[in-house]
Short mmCIF file of C-alpha atoms in Angstrom, two decimals:
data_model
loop_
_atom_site.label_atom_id
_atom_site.label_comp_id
_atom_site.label_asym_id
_atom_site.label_seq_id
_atom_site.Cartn_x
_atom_site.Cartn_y
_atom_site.Cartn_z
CA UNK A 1 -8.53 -0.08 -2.52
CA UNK A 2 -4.98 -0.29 -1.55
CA UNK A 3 -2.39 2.08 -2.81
CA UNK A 4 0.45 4.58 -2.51
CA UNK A 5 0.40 8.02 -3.48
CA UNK A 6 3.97 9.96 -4.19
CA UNK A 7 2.06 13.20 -4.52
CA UNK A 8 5.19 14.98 -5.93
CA UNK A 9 6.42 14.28 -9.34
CA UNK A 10 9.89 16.26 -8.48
CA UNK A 11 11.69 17.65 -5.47
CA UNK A 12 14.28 20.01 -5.67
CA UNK A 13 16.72 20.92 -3.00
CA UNK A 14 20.24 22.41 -2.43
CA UNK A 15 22.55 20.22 -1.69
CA UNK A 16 23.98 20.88 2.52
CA UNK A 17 19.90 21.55 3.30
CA UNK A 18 17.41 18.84 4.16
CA UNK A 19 14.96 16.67 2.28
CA UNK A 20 11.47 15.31 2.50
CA UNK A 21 10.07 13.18 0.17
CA UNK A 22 6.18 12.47 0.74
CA UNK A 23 4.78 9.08 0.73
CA UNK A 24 0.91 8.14 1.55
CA UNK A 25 -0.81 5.04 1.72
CA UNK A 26 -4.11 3.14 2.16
CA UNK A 27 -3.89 -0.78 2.57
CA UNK A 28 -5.98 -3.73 4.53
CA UNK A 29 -4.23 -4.77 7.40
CA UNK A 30 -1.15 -3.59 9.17
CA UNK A 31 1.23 -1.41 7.28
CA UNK A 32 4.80 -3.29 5.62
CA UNK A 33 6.11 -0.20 4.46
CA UNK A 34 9.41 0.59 2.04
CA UNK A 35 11.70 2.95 0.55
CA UNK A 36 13.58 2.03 -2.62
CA UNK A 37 15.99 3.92 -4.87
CA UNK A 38 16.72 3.86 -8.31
CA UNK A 39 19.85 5.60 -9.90
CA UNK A 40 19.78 6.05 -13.98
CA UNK A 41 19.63 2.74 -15.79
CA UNK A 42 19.64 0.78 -13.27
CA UNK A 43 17.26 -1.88 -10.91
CA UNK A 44 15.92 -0.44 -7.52
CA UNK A 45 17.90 -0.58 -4.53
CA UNK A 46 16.58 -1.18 -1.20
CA UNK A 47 16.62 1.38 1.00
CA UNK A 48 14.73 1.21 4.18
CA UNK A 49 11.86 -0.42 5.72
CA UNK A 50 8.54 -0.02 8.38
CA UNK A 51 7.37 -3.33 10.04
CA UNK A 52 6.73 -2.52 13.24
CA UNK A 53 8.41 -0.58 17.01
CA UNK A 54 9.84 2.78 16.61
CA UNK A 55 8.45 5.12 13.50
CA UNK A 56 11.52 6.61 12.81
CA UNK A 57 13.78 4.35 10.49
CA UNK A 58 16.84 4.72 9.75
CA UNK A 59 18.08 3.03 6.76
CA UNK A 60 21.02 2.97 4.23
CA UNK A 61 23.28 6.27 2.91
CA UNK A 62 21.74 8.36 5.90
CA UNK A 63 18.19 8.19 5.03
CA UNK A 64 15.37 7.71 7.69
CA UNK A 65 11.77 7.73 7.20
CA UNK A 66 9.04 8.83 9.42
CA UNK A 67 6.02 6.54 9.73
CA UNK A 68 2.98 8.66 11.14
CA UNK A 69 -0.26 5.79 11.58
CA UNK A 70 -2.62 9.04 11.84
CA UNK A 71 -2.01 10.55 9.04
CA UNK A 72 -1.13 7.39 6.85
CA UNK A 73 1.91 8.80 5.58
CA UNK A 74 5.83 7.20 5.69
CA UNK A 75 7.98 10.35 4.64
CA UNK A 76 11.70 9.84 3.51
CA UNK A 77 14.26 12.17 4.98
CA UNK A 78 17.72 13.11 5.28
CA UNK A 79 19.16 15.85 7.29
CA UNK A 80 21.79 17.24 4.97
CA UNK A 81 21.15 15.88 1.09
CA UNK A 82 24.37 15.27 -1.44
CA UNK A 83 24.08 16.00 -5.12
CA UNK A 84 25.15 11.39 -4.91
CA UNK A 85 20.77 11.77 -4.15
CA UNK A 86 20.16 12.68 -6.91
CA UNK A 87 17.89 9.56 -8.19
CA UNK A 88 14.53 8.58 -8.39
CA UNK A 89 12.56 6.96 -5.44
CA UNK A 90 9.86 4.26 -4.82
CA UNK A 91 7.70 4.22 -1.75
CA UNK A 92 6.04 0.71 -1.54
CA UNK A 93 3.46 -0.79 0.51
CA UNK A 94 3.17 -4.45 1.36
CA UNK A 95 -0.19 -6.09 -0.44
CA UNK A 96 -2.80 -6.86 2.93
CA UNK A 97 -4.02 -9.91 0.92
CA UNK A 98 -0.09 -11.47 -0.09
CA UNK A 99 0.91 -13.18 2.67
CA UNK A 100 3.95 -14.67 2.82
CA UNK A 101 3.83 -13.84 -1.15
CA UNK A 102 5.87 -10.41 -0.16
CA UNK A 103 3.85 -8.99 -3.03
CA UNK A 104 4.49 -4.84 -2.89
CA UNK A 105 2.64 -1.93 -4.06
CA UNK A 106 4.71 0.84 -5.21
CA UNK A 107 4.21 4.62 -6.26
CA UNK A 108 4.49 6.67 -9.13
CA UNK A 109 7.71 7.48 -7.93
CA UNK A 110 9.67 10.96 -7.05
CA UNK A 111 12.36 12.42 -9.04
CA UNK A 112 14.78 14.16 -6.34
CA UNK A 113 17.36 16.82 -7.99
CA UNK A 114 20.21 18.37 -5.44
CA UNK A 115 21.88 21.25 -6.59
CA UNK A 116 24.91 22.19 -5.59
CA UNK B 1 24.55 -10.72 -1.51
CA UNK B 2 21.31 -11.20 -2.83
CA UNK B 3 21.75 -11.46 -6.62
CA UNK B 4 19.58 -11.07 -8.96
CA UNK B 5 20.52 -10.64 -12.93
CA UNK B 6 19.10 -10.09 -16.14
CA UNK B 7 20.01 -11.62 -19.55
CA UNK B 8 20.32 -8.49 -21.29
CA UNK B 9 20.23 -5.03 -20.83
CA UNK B 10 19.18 -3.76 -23.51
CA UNK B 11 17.03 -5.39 -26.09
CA UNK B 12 15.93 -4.23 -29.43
CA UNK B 13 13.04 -6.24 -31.50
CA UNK B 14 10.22 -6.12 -33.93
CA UNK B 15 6.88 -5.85 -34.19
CA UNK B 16 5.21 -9.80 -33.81
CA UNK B 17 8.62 -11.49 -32.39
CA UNK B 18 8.69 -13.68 -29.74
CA UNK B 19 10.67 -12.45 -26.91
CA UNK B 20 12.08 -14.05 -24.02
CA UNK B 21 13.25 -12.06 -20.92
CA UNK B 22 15.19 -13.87 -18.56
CA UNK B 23 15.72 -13.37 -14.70
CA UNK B 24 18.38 -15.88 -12.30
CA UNK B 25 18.33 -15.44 -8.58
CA UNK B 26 21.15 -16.63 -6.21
CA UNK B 27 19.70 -17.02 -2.91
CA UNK B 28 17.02 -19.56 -3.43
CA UNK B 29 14.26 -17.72 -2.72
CA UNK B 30 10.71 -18.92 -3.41
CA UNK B 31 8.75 -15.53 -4.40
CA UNK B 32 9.80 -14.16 -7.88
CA UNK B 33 8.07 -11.12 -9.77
CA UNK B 34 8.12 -9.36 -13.09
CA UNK B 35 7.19 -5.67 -13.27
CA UNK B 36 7.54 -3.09 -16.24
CA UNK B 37 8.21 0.28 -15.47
CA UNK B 38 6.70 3.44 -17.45
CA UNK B 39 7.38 7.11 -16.13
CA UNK B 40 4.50 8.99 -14.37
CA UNK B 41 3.45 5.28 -13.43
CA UNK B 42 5.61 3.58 -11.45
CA UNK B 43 6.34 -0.56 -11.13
CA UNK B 44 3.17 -2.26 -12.44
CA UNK B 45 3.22 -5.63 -11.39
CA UNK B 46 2.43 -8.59 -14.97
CA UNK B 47 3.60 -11.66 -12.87
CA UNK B 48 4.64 -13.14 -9.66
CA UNK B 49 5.24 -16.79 -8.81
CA UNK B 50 5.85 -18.98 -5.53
CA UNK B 51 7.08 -22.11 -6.40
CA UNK B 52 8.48 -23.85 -9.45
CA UNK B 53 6.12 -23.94 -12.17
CA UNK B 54 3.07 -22.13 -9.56
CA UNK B 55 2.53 -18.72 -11.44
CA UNK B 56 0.31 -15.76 -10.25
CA UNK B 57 -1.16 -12.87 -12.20
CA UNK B 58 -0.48 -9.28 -11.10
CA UNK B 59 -2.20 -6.30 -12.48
CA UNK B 60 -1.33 -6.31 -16.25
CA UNK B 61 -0.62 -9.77 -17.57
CA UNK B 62 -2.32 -9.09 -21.04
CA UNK B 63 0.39 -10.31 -23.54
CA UNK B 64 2.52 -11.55 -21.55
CA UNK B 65 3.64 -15.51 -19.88
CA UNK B 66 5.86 -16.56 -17.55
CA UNK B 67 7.45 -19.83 -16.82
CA UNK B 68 9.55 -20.88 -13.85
CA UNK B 69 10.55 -24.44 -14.78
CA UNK B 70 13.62 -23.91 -11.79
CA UNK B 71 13.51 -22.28 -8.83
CA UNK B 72 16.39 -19.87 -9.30
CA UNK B 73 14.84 -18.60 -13.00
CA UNK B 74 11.82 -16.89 -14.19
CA UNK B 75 11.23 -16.37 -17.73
CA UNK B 76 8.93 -13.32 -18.60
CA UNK B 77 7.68 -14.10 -22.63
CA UNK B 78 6.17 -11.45 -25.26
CA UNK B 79 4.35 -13.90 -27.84
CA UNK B 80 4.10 -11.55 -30.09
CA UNK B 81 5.64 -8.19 -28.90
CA UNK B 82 4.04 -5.00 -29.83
CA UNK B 83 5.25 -1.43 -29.63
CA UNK B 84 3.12 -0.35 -26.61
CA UNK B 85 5.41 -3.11 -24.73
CA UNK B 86 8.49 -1.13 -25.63
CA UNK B 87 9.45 -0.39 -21.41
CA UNK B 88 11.79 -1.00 -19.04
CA UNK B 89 11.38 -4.59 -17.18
CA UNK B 90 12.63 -5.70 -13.50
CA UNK B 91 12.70 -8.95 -12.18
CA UNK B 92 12.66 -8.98 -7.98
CA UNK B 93 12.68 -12.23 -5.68
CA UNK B 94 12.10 -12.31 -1.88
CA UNK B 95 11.83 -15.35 0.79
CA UNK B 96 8.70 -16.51 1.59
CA UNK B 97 7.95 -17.24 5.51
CA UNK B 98 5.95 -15.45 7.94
CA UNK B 99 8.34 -12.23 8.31
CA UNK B 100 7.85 -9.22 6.23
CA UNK B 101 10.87 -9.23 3.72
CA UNK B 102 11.80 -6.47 0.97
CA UNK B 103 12.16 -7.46 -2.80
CA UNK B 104 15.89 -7.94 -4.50
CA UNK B 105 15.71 -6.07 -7.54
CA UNK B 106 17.58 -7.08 -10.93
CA UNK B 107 19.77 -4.23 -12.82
CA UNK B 108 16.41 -4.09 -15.33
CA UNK B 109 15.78 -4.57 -19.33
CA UNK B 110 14.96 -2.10 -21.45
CA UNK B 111 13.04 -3.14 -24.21
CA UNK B 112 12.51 -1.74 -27.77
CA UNK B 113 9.90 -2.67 -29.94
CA UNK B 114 10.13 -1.50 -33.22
#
């Protein structure tokens, strides 16, 4: 079955130090891979995505993501988080079976909290 | 931009109204989606469509409809809204073609059901 696993509910860091946020997946075909991010009230905003060439991606505010084909994983990071990151955040995958349908998969989502 | 908007933000009704949720997308994209969003489980997708008037179930379309009469709108309908519907919904669009293209979220409608 095809899916995405955000195996933590919460991360917590201080803000100046770096941040990982885990992403997983399992899907038929090759791997269409996003990072969203959604502040309080409001829609998701796209962040960054995986299609193919390098596996480090560097997207929007100063986020990158890792994509690791071994170990099935596409980890967000950013080198020096800002209590701004505070938000929560999707990983998706792209459905194997959509097509041109762009049809994603997302996660449970992780809540990130920066502290000053 | 891509734009994508919602008719309201915030929404309040009762138990066995009809309820219309509307989405309008600027940039003529084919692909259009309607997802409700629960903590703990993410964006679960009710109903996608890819063409005026073509409509596609996603994972939980049980008491809900859809119509897409236009290409830039997509209607999401509760025929008879109930309070385990009470949720927040988002309406996406993307291109359809042969690339790999992210979704354009909407700002989202919270939904009460009394």
């Amino acid at each position: 079955a095809q899916s995405v696993a955000q195996p933590e509910d919460q991360v917590n860091v201080a803000e100046g130090n770096p941040l990982t946020v885990k992403c997983t997946y399992s899907v038929s075909g090759n791997p269409y891979l996003f990072w969203y991010v959604q502040y309080p009230n409001r829609g998701l905003q796209f962040l960054l995505k995986y299609i193919t060439g390098d596996n480090l991606v560097k997207g929007s505010y100063g986020f990158e993501a890792e994509f690791n084909k071994s170990q099935t994983s596409f980890h967000l990071k950013k080198p020096s988080a800002l209590v701004s990151d505070s938000a929560l955040y999707f990983c998706a995958v792209r459905d194997g079976f959509s097509g041109g349908y762009n049809k994603l998969i997302f996660g449970a989502g992780t809540r990130l909290a920066v502290h000053p | 931009d891509v734009k994508v908007t919602q008719s309201s933000r915030y929404l309040v009704k009762r138990t066995g109204e009809k309820v219309f949720l509307e989405c309008v997308q600027d940039m003529d994209h084919e692909n259009m989606f309607w997802y409700r969003q629960d903590p703990g489980l993410g964006l679960r997708l009710i109903y996608f469509s890819y063409d005026v008037k073509m409509k596609e179930k996603g994972d939980i379309p049980e008491g809900y409809s859809v119509s897409r009469e236009k290409k830039e709108r997509f209607s999401l309908i509760l025929e008879s809204a109930s309070t385990n519907q009470t949720s927040m919904y988002l309406c996406a669009s993307s291109p359809s073609s042969g690339r790999v293209y992210e979704q354009f979220f909407g700002p989202g409608t919270r939904l009460t059901v009394l």
